[in-house]
Coordinates of C-alpha atoms in Angstrom, one line a residue:
M1 CA 86.0 67.5 111.0
L2 CA 87.2 63.9 111.1
T3 CA 88.6 62.0 114.0
V4 CA 92.2 62.7 112.9
D5 CA 91.3 66.5 112.8
Y6 CA 90.2 66.3 116.4
F7 CA 93.4 64.5 117.3
V8 CA 95.5 67.2 115.6
L9 CA 93.6 69.9 117.4
T10 CA 94.0 68.1 120.8
V11 CA 97.7 67.7 120.3
Y12 CA 98.1 71.4 119.5
L13 CA 96.0 72.6 122.5
L14 CA 97.9 70.2 124.8
G15 CA 101.2 71.4 123.4
I16 CA 100.6 75.1 124.2
F17 CA 99.2 74.2 127.6
L18 CA 102.3 72.2 128.5
V19 CA 104.6 75.0 127.2
G20 CA 102.8 77.4 129.5
L21 CA 103.3 75.1 132.5
F22 CA 106.9 74.5 131.6
L23 CA 107.6 78.2 131.4
S24 CA 106.1 78.8 134.9
T25 CA 109.5 77.8 136.3
K26 CA 111.0 81.0 134.7
N27 CA 108.9 83.3 136.8
K28 CA 111.0 84.1 139.9
S29 CA 110.0 87.8 140.0
S30 CA 107.4 90.2 138.8
E31 CA 109.8 91.4 136.1
D32 CA 110.1 87.8 134.9
M33 CA 106.3 87.4 134.8
F34 CA 105.5 90.7 133.1
A35 CA 108.7 91.6 131.2
A36 CA 110.3 88.2 130.6
G37 CA 113.2 89.4 132.7
G38 CA 114.3 91.5 129.7
E39 CA 115.7 88.3 128.1
S40 CA 113.3 87.8 125.2
P41 CA 115.1 87.5 121.8
W42 CA 114.1 90.2 119.4
W43 CA 112.6 87.8 116.9
T44 CA 110.4 86.3 119.7
S45 CA 109.1 89.7 120.6
G46 CA 108.5 90.6 116.9
L47 CA 106.6 87.4 116.1
S48 CA 104.5 87.9 119.3
S49 CA 103.6 91.5 118.2
F50 CA 102.7 90.2 114.8
M51 CA 100.3 87.6 116.3
T52 CA 98.8 90.1 118.8
M53 CA 97.3 91.9 115.8
F54 CA 95.4 88.8 114.8
S55 CA 92.0 87.6 116.1
A56 CA 89.0 85.7 114.7
G57 CA 88.2 88.9 112.9
T58 CA 91.3 88.4 110.7
F59 CA 89.6 85.4 109.1
V60 CA 85.9 86.5 109.4
V61 CA 86.1 90.3 108.8
W62 CA 89.2 90.6 106.6
G63 CA 88.5 87.3 104.9
G64 CA 85.0 88.7 104.0
I65 CA 86.5 92.0 102.7
A66 CA 89.0 90.1 100.6
Y67 CA 86.3 87.9 99.2
Q68 CA 84.1 90.9 98.3
H69 CA 86.7 93.6 97.3
G70 CA 89.8 91.6 96.4
L71 CA 93.3 93.1 96.6
V72 CA 92.2 96.2 98.5
A73 CA 92.0 94.1 101.7
V74 CA 95.6 93.2 101.3
V75 CA 96.6 96.9 100.8
I76 CA 94.7 97.8 104.0
N77 CA 96.6 95.2 106.0
L78 CA 99.9 96.4 104.5
C79 CA 99.2 99.7 106.4
Y80 CA 99.9 97.8 109.6
G81 CA 103.4 97.0 108.2
V82 CA 104.1 100.6 107.3
A83 CA 102.9 101.7 110.8
A84 CA 105.1 99.1 112.5
L85 CA 108.2 100.1 110.6
L86 CA 107.6 103.8 111.5
V87 CA 107.2 102.7 115.2
G88 CA 110.4 100.7 115.0
Y89 CA 112.3 103.7 113.7
F90 CA 110.9 106.4 116.0
V91 CA 109.4 104.8 119.1
A92 CA 110.3 101.2 120.0
G93 CA 113.8 101.9 121.3
H94 CA 112.5 104.7 123.7
W95 CA 110.4 102.2 125.6
K96 CA 113.4 100.0 126.4
R97 CA 115.7 102.9 127.1
M98 CA 113.6 104.0 130.1
G99 CA 114.2 100.8 132.1
V100 CA 110.5 100.4 133.1
K101 CA 108.9 97.0 133.8
T102 CA 105.5 97.9 132.5
P103 CA 104.1 100.7 130.2
A104 CA 102.0 101.8 133.2
E105 CA 105.2 102.6 135.1
F106 CA 106.1 105.1 132.3
I107 CA 102.7 106.6 132.4
E108 CA 103.1 107.2 136.2
L109 CA 106.5 108.7 135.7
R110 CA 105.5 111.0 132.8
F111 CA 101.9 112.0 133.8
G112 CA 101.3 110.9 137.4
V113 CA 99.2 108.4 139.4
S114 CA 95.8 109.8 138.2
A115 CA 96.8 109.1 134.6
V116 CA 97.7 105.5 135.4
Q117 CA 94.3 105.0 137.1
F118 CA 92.5 106.5 134.2
Y119 CA 94.4 104.6 131.5
T120 CA 94.1 101.3 133.5
W121 CA 90.4 101.3 134.0
A122 CA 89.5 102.9 130.6
M123 CA 91.7 100.6 128.5
M124 CA 90.8 97.6 130.6
V125 CA 87.0 98.0 130.1
F126 CA 87.6 98.6 126.4
R127 CA 90.0 95.6 125.9
I128 CA 88.0 93.2 128.0
V129 CA 84.8 93.9 126.1
G130 CA 86.6 93.9 122.8
V131 CA 88.5 90.6 123.5
A132 CA 85.3 89.0 124.8
V133 CA 83.6 89.8 121.5
S134 CA 86.6 88.3 119.7
L135 CA 86.5 85.1 121.9
Y136 CA 82.7 84.9 121.3
S137 CA 83.2 85.3 117.5
L138 CA 86.0 82.7 117.5
S139 CA 83.8 80.2 119.2
I140 CA 80.9 80.9 116.8
V141 CA 83.2 80.1 113.9
L142 CA 84.8 77.1 115.4
V143 CA 81.7 75.3 116.7
A144 CA 80.4 75.4 113.1
M145 CA 83.3 73.2 112.1
M146 CA 83.1 70.8 115.1
P147 CA 80.3 68.3 115.0
L148 CA 80.2 65.9 118.0
A149 CA 78.7 62.4 118.4
E150 CA 75.4 62.0 120.1
G151 CA 75.7 61.6 123.8
N152 CA 78.8 63.7 124.1
P153 CA 78.3 66.0 127.1
L154 CA 79.9 68.9 125.2
R155 CA 77.4 68.6 122.3
D156 CA 74.7 71.1 121.6
P157 CA 71.5 69.0 121.0
E158 CA 70.1 71.7 118.7
T159 CA 73.0 71.9 116.3
G160 CA 74.8 68.6 116.9
N161 CA 78.1 70.6 117.2
L162 CA 80.2 71.6 120.1
S163 CA 78.2 73.7 122.5
L164 CA 79.0 77.5 122.2
M165 CA 79.1 77.7 126.0
W166 CA 81.7 74.9 126.3
A167 CA 83.7 76.3 123.4
I168 CA 84.0 79.7 125.2
V169 CA 84.9 78.0 128.5
I170 CA 87.4 75.5 127.0
F171 CA 89.2 77.8 124.6
G172 CA 89.2 80.7 127.0
G173 CA 90.2 78.5 130.0
I174 CA 93.2 77.1 128.2
V175 CA 94.5 80.7 127.4
V176 CA 93.9 81.8 131.0
I177 CA 95.7 78.8 132.5
Y178 CA 98.9 79.0 130.4
T179 CA 99.0 82.8 130.7
M180 CA 98.6 82.5 134.5
A181 CA 101.3 79.9 134.9
G182 CA 103.9 81.1 132.4
G183 CA 103.4 84.9 132.5
L184 CA 104.8 86.9 129.6
W185 CA 107.2 84.1 128.7
A186 CA 104.2 81.9 128.0
V187 CA 102.5 84.6 126.0
L188 CA 105.6 85.2 123.9
M189 CA 106.4 81.5 123.3
T190 CA 102.8 80.4 122.6
D191 CA 102.5 83.4 120.2
V192 CA 105.6 82.1 118.3
L193 CA 104.1 78.6 118.2
Q194 CA 100.8 80.0 117.0
F195 CA 102.7 81.9 114.3
I196 CA 104.2 78.6 113.1
V197 CA 100.8 76.8 113.1
L198 CA 99.0 79.7 111.4
N199 CA 101.4 80.1 108.6
L200 CA 101.8 76.3 108.1
A201 CA 98.0 76.0 107.7
V202 CA 97.7 79.0 105.4
I203 CA 100.8 78.1 103.2
F204 CA 99.3 74.6 102.9
I205 CA 95.9 75.9 101.7
V206 CA 97.2 78.4 99.0
P207 CA 98.7 75.9 96.5
L208 CA 95.7 73.5 96.9
A209 CA 93.3 76.4 96.3
F210 CA 95.2 77.6 93.2
G211 CA 95.1 74.0 91.9
T212 CA 91.3 74.0 92.2
V213 CA 91.0 77.1 89.9
G214 CA 93.6 76.2 87.4
G215 CA 96.6 78.0 88.8
I216 CA 97.5 81.7 89.1
G217 CA 96.4 82.3 85.5
G218 CA 93.0 80.7 86.0
F219 CA 92.5 82.7 89.2
I220 CA 93.3 86.0 87.4
D221 CA 91.0 85.1 84.5
K222 CA 88.1 84.2 86.7
A223 CA 88.3 87.1 89.1
P224 CA 85.6 89.7 88.8
E225 CA 86.3 93.1 87.3
G226 CA 88.2 95.5 89.6
F227 CA 89.2 92.7 91.9
F228 CA 92.9 93.7 91.8
A229 CA 92.4 97.4 92.3
L230 CA 94.5 98.9 95.1
T231 CA 91.7 101.2 96.4
S232 CA 88.0 101.5 96.3
D233 CA 85.2 104.1 96.8
K234 CA 85.1 103.1 100.5
Y235 CA 88.8 102.4 101.1
T236 CA 90.4 105.5 99.6
V237 CA 94.0 106.8 99.7
F238 CA 92.8 109.2 102.6
F239 CA 91.6 106.1 104.5
L240 CA 94.9 104.3 104.0
V241 CA 96.9 107.2 105.2
G242 CA 94.7 107.6 108.3
W243 CA 94.8 103.8 108.8
V244 CA 98.6 104.0 109.0
L245 CA 98.5 106.9 111.5
I246 CA 96.0 105.4 113.8
H247 CA 97.9 102.1 113.9
F248 CA 101.1 104.1 114.5
F249 CA 99.5 105.3 117.7
M250 CA 98.3 101.8 118.5
I251 CA 101.5 99.9 117.9
G252 CA 103.6 102.6 119.4
A253 CA 101.7 103.2 122.6
E254 CA 99.2 100.4 123.3
W255 CA 100.4 98.5 126.4
A256 CA 100.4 95.1 124.8
F257 CA 102.8 96.2 122.1
A258 CA 104.9 98.5 124.4
Q259 CA 105.4 95.4 126.6
R260 CA 107.1 93.7 123.6
F261 CA 109.6 96.5 123.3
I262 CA 110.3 96.4 127.1
C263 CA 110.9 92.7 127.4
V264 CA 113.9 92.5 125.0
S265 CA 117.6 93.0 126.1
S266 CA 118.4 96.3 124.4
E267 CA 117.1 99.3 122.5
Q268 CA 118.4 97.9 119.3
D269 CA 116.6 94.7 119.8
A270 CA 113.4 96.6 120.5
K271 CA 113.8 98.3 117.1
K272 CA 114.6 95.0 115.4
S273 CA 111.5 93.3 116.8
C274 CA 109.3 96.0 115.4
Y275 CA 111.0 95.9 112.0
L276 CA 110.4 92.2 111.9
F277 CA 106.7 92.8 112.8
G278 CA 106.4 95.4 110.1
G279 CA 108.3 93.4 107.5
L280 CA 106.0 90.4 108.1
Y281 CA 103.0 92.6 107.6
L282 CA 104.4 93.9 104.3
L283 CA 104.9 90.3 103.1
S284 CA 102.2 88.1 104.6
P285 CA 98.8 89.7 104.0
M286 CA 98.8 88.5 100.4
L287 CA 99.5 85.0 101.6
W288 CA 96.8 84.6 104.2
L289 CA 94.1 86.6 102.3
L290 CA 94.5 84.6 99.1
P291 CA 92.2 81.7 100.2
P292 CA 89.0 83.8 100.4
M293 CA 90.1 85.7 97.2
I294 CA 90.5 82.5 95.3
Y295 CA 87.3 81.1 96.7
R296 CA 85.4 84.0 95.2
T297 CA 86.2 82.5 91.8
I298 CA 85.1 79.0 93.0
N299 CA 81.8 80.1 94.6
P300 CA 80.8 83.8 93.9
D301 CA 77.5 83.5 95.9
A302 CA 78.9 82.5 99.3
D303 CA 78.4 84.4 102.5
P304 CA 81.6 86.6 102.7
Q305 CA 82.0 86.0 106.4
E306 CA 82.2 82.3 105.8
A307 CA 84.5 82.5 102.8
Y308 CA 87.6 81.5 104.7
I309 CA 86.0 78.5 106.4
L310 CA 84.4 77.4 103.1
A311 CA 87.8 77.7 101.3
C312 CA 89.4 75.5 103.9
R313 CA 86.7 72.9 103.7
A314 CA 87.0 72.8 99.9
V315 CA 90.7 71.9 99.6
L316 CA 92.1 70.7 102.9
P317 CA 93.0 67.0 103.3
A318 CA 92.2 65.0 106.4
G319 CA 94.0 66.2 109.5
M320 CA 94.7 69.7 108.1
A321 CA 91.2 71.0 109.0
G322 CA 92.2 70.4 112.6
L323 CA 95.3 72.4 112.1
M324 CA 93.3 75.2 110.5
V325 CA 91.0 75.3 113.5
A326 CA 94.1 75.4 115.7
A327 CA 95.3 78.4 113.6
M328 CA 92.1 80.2 114.1
F329 CA 92.2 79.6 117.8
S330 CA 95.8 80.8 117.8
A331 CA 94.8 84.1 116.2
T332 CA 92.5 85.1 119.0
A333 CA 94.4 83.3 121.8
S334 CA 97.5 85.6 121.2
M335 CA 95.3 88.7 121.6
V336 CA 93.6 87.3 124.7
S337 CA 96.8 86.2 126.4
S338 CA 98.6 89.5 125.6
Q339 CA 95.8 91.6 127.2
L340 CA 95.5 89.3 130.2
N341 CA 99.2 89.6 130.9
V342 CA 99.4 93.4 130.4
F343 CA 96.5 94.2 132.7
A344 CA 97.4 91.6 135.3
G345 CA 100.9 93.3 135.4
V346 CA 99.4 96.8 135.8
L347 CA 97.1 95.6 138.6
T348 CA 99.9 93.8 140.3
E349 CA 102.6 96.5 140.0
E350 CA 100.8 99.8 139.9
I351 CA 97.7 99.0 142.0
Y352 CA 98.6 96.3 144.5
G353 CA 102.4 96.7 144.7
R354 CA 102.3 100.5 145.0
L355 CA 99.0 101.3 146.7
I356 CA 97.8 98.3 148.6
K357 CA 101.0 96.5 149.8
P358 CA 104.2 98.5 149.1
G359 CA 107.3 96.5 149.9
A360 CA 105.8 93.1 149.0
T361 CA 108.3 90.4 148.1
E362 CA 108.8 89.4 144.5
K363 CA 107.5 85.9 145.2
H364 CA 104.3 87.4 146.7
L365 CA 103.9 89.7 143.6
V366 CA 104.2 86.7 141.3
T367 CA 101.4 84.9 143.2
V368 CA 99.2 88.0 143.2
G369 CA 99.9 88.5 139.5
R370 CA 98.7 84.9 138.8
G371 CA 95.6 85.6 140.9
F372 CA 94.8 88.8 138.9
T373 CA 95.3 86.8 135.6
I374 CA 92.7 84.2 136.8
L375 CA 90.3 87.0 137.9
L376 CA 90.6 88.9 134.6
G377 CA 90.2 85.6 132.7
A378 CA 87.1 84.7 134.6
I379 CA 85.6 88.1 133.8
L380 CA 86.6 87.8 130.2
I381 CA 84.9 84.4 129.8
G382 CA 81.8 85.7 131.7
V383 CA 81.5 88.7 129.4
S384 CA 81.9 86.4 126.4
L385 CA 79.1 84.2 127.6
L386 CA 76.9 87.2 128.1
I387 CA 77.4 88.6 124.6
P388 CA 74.2 87.1 123.2
H389 CA 72.2 88.6 126.1
L390 CA 73.6 92.1 126.0
G391 CA 71.3 93.3 123.2
G392 CA 74.1 94.9 121.2
A393 CA 75.4 96.9 124.2
E394 CA 78.9 95.5 123.7
K395 CA 78.9 96.9 120.2
V396 CA 78.1 100.4 121.6
V397 CA 81.0 100.0 124.1
V398 CA 83.4 98.9 121.4
A399 CA 82.3 101.6 119.0
I400 CA 82.7 104.4 121.5
T401 CA 86.0 103.2 122.9
S402 CA 87.4 102.4 119.5
L403 CA 87.0 106.1 118.7
M404 CA 89.1 106.8 121.8
V405 CA 92.1 104.7 120.8
G406 CA 93.8 107.6 119.1
P407 CA 92.9 110.2 121.7
L408 CA 94.0 107.8 124.5
L409 CA 97.3 106.7 122.9
A410 CA 98.5 109.8 121.1
P411 CA 99.4 111.6 124.4
T412 CA 101.6 108.7 125.3
I413 CA 103.5 109.1 122.0
W414 CA 103.9 112.8 122.6
G415 CA 105.0 112.1 126.2
L416 CA 107.9 110.1 124.8
F417 CA 109.2 113.0 122.8
S418 CA 107.8 116.3 124.0
K419 CA 109.2 117.9 127.1
R420 CA 106.3 120.2 127.5
V421 CA 103.0 118.3 127.4
S422 CA 101.7 117.2 130.8
L423 CA 98.7 115.5 132.4
S424 CA 96.4 118.3 131.0
A425 CA 97.3 117.0 127.5
I426 CA 95.5 113.7 128.2
W427 CA 92.4 115.3 129.7
T428 CA 92.1 117.9 126.9
T429 CA 92.6 115.4 124.1
V430 CA 90.3 112.8 125.5
A431 CA 87.5 115.3 126.4
I432 CA 87.4 117.1 123.1
S433 CA 87.7 113.9 121.0
F434 CA 85.0 112.2 123.1
L435 CA 82.6 115.2 122.7
V436 CA 83.1 115.3 119.0
G437 CA 82.7 111.6 118.8
L438 CA 79.5 111.7 120.8
I439 CA 78.1 114.4 118.5
F440 CA 79.0 112.8 115.2
K441 CA 78.7 109.0 116.0
L442 CA 75.7 109.0 118.3
G443 CA 74.1 112.4 118.0
L444 CA 74.2 112.7 114.2
G445 CA 74.1 108.9 113.5
K446 CA 71.0 107.0 112.4
D447 CA 68.2 107.9 114.8
G448 CA 70.6 110.1 116.7
F449 CA 69.4 112.5 119.4
L450 CA 70.7 115.6 117.4
V451 CA 69.2 114.7 114.0
M452 CA 66.6 117.3 113.1
E453 CA 65.7 119.5 110.2
S454 CA 68.4 122.0 110.8
T455 CA 71.2 119.3 111.1
A456 CA 69.9 117.0 108.4
G457 CA 72.7 117.9 105.9
L458 CA 75.5 117.4 108.4
A459 CA 73.9 114.2 109.7
N460 CA 73.6 112.8 106.1
W461 CA 77.3 113.6 105.5
A462 CA 78.4 112.0 108.8
Q463 CA 76.4 108.9 108.1
A464 CA 77.7 108.6 104.5
N465 CA 81.3 109.3 105.5
G466 CA 81.7 107.2 108.7
T467 CA 85.3 106.3 107.9
T468 CA 86.3 109.9 107.4
V469 CA 84.6 110.9 110.6
D470 CA 86.5 108.1 112.5
L471 CA 89.8 109.3 111.1
I472 CA 89.1 112.9 112.0
I473 CA 88.2 111.9 115.6
G474 CA 90.9 109.3 116.0
V475 CA 93.8 111.0 114.3
V476 CA 93.3 114.6 113.2
I477 CA 91.9 116.1 116.4
P478 CA 94.4 114.4 118.8
V479 CA 97.3 115.5 116.5
V480 CA 96.1 119.1 116.3
I481 CA 95.4 119.4 120.0
L482 CA 98.8 117.9 121.1
T483 CA 100.8 119.9 118.5
V484 CA 99.1 123.1 119.6
M485 CA 99.7 122.3 123.3
H486 CA 103.4 121.5 122.6
Y487 CA 104.1 124.8 120.9
S488 CA 101.9 126.9 123.3
L489 CA 103.7 125.7 126.5
S490 CA 107.1 126.9 127.4
D491 CA 107.9 125.1 130.7
V492 CA 109.4 121.6 130.9
A493 CA 106.9 119.3 132.4
A494 CA 107.7 117.7 135.8
G495 CA 107.0 114.3 134.3
W496 CA 109.7 114.8 131.7
T497 CA 112.2 115.5 134.5
R498 CA 111.2 112.3 136.3
V499 CA 111.7 110.3 133.1
E500 CA 115.1 111.7 132.5
E501 CA 116.1 110.9 136.1
Q502 CA 114.9 107.3 135.6
V503 CA 116.9 107.0 132.4
S504 CA 120.0 108.3 134.1
A505 CA 119.6 105.8 136.9
V506 CA 119.2 103.0 134.4
I507 CA 122.4 104.0 132.6
A508 CA 124.3 104.4 135.8
A509 CA 123.2 101.0 137.1
G510 CA 124.6 99.5 133.9
K511 CA 122.3 96.4 134.1
K512 CA 122.5 94.3 131.0
T513 CA 120.6 91.2 130.0
E514 CA 121.3 88.7 127.3
A515 CA 118.6 87.1 125.1
S516 CA 117.8 83.6 126.2
S517 CA 118.3 80.6 123.8
M518 CA 115.3 78.8 125.3
P519 CA 112.8 80.2 122.8
A520 CA 114.8 78.9 119.8
I521 CA 115.1 75.4 121.5
I522 CA 111.3 75.3 122.0
V523 CA 110.6 76.5 118.4
G524 CA 113.0 73.9 116.9
G525 CA 111.4 71.1 118.9
C526 CA 107.9 72.2 117.9
L527 CA 108.8 72.4 114.3
L528 CA 110.1 68.8 114.5
V529 CA 106.7 67.8 116.1
C530 CA 104.9 69.5 113.2
A531 CA 107.1 67.7 110.7
L532 CA 106.2 64.3 112.3
L533 CA 102.6 65.3 112.2
M534 CA 102.8 66.0 108.4
F535 CA 104.3 62.5 107.8
G536 CA 101.7 61.0 110.2
L537 CA 98.8 62.4 108.2
I538 CA 99.9 60.6 105.0
P539 CA 98.2 57.3 105.8
F540 CA 94.9 59.1 106.5
N541 CA 94.6 60.6 103.0
D542 CA 94.0 59.0 99.6
S543 CA 95.8 61.9 97.9
G544 CA 98.1 64.8 98.6
H545 CA 100.9 62.5 99.9
G546 CA 103.5 64.5 98.0
I547 CA 102.7 67.9 99.4
L548 CA 102.4 66.5 103.0
A549 CA 105.9 64.8 102.6
I550 CA 107.4 68.0 101.1
F551 CA 106.0 70.1 104.0
G552 CA 107.3 67.5 106.5
G553 CA 110.8 67.5 104.9
V554 CA 111.0 71.3 104.9
L555 CA 110.1 71.5 108.5
V556 CA 112.7 68.9 109.5
L557 CA 115.3 70.9 107.6
I558 CA 114.3 74.2 109.3
S559 CA 114.3 72.4 112.7
G560 CA 117.7 71.0 112.1
T561 CA 119.1 74.3 111.0
I562 CA 117.8 76.0 114.2
F563 CA 119.4 73.3 116.5
F564 CA 122.7 73.7 114.5
L565 CA 122.7 77.5 115.0
I566 CA 121.9 77.1 118.7
K567 CA 124.8 74.7 119.1
T568 CA 127.1 77.0 117.1
H569 CA 126.1 80.0 119.1
Q570 CA 126.7 78.2 122.4
K571 CA 130.2 77.2 121.3
H572 CA 131.0 80.8 120.5
R573 CA 129.8 81.9 123.9
I574 CA 132.1 79.4 125.6

C-alpha cells in the first residue's frame, strides 16, 4: 500500500468513528440504544442485515471457493437470498408485531426465564468465539497488505508490516467504541456506509479485472473446464436445499437479524427490509465473487485463500487499495458491531434490568448498556489475541456450536407460529441434536473415540459425507422433532398466551413510530465525500483517470438525488 492508500483508509476509519460518536446523541433510552427507537428506515435495516452476513471469510473462504470451483460459489451464496426472501414472507413481520425491544424479550415471553438464560450464554459463547476468529482472520489478511516504515511503533520487526496484535486492538477497538457510543443506530448507519464502501471497491475492481483478461469473452475462453457449472460433487442440490433451510433458521431467528426486524417502524417495513436483504443476495454474489474467478484465468497457481487479495493488487490504482482494505474491514466490522449490540442489549435488559436492578431509569440503562458493550468488546479482543495460543481449541468450539445453530434457532421459529410447543421443545431438540452431533462429528470423526472395527463403515461414511451429516443434524433432526412435538401436543402453551396478551397490549397502546430521515442525510453526505475522494485520486495515478472521474460523477449524481428526495419528502410532510 502507498501513502495515499493509508490516507484513504484513515479517512474511512475516522469517518465511521465520528458517525458513531454523532449518533450517541440519539440514545436517550434503552429502546433507542438497542432498537433504534423503532425509527430505522426499512432500507437501512435491510442493508445492515446484508452486511451482517459478511466477514473476512467472505473474501478469504468464499473467494477461495470461487477461485477453485467457479460459479458454484455464486450459487451457494444465492441461497442466502432465497432464505431471506422466505423469512421476509413468513417471519419478519411477526417480530415487529409483538412490540418487544429485544429478541430475548420474546424468548422470555414465549419460553420463560430459563430459556433466556440458556440462549444468552450459549449463543454468546458461540458468537464471541466465532467473531473473535473472524477478527483474527481479518487482521491476518490486512497486515499482509500494510507494510510500515522502520521505526514505526506499530510495526512488526519480523515481517515489516503492521503488527498483528496492534491490528486486532486498533480495528477491534474502533468497532467497540462506535458501537458503545452510538448503539444500534451506529451499527445500522456504519453498516450502510460499509455497504457503500464495499460495493464501490468491488464494482471498481470488476471492469479493471475484465480488461486484464480481454473482456468477458476472454474470461470465458480462458476459464477451466466446468468452471461455470451450477453444482459440484461436494456442493450438490441436496446441499443447496439444506443451505437454504439452515439459513432460513439463522436469518429468521438469530438475534442480530431479529433485531433488524424489531427496529423498523412497522410490520410491513420489517418485511420490506428482509426483501431488500434477499434481493441483494440474489443479485450481488456474482459481482463480488467475480474478482477471484477472473484471477483464476490470470494466475491458475495462486493460493486460493489469497486470490481476492492478489486480484486487488493486480488491477487497483493508487488509493483504491486503501479503499479495498476498508471494505474488508467493513465486512467483519458489521458482524462484530451487530453481535456486540445484541448481547449488550440482552445483558442490559434481561439480566441487569430484570434481575439485578428492576426499575432502573432509562438513562441508567443506557450507561449500563455502554458498559456491557465495552466489557464484551474487551473480551472479544482478548479472545482474538489468544487465538494463536489456543491450539485449535477455538475451532472445536466453533465446530460444535455451528452444529447447534439449527437446533437452537429452530424452536424460536416454531415458537412464533405453533401454539403448542413449549420450553420442552428447546431442551429436547438441543439434547438430541447435540448427542447425534457428538456421535457423528467427534465420536465417528477422524481418530474419534467411537471409531472401531464394528463402526468402521459408518465412520467412513460420516467422514466422507460431512456436509450431509451437518445438514441432518442442523436441519432434518430439529424439523422432525419440532413437527412431532407440535402434532403430539394438544394444549396451548402458556408462553403462547403471554405473547398474545403482549400483542394485544401493543395494539391497544396504538404507539406508532415514523422512519427517521437522518440515515438518508448521512448516506447522501458520505456518497459526496466518496465522490470527492474519487476525483482526488486522479492526480496520484498515471492512468485510469477516466474510470475514476466516471465513478466520482455517478456518486455526485446519486448523492444529489438523495438530497432532492429528502427535501421533497420533507415538503410533503409539511
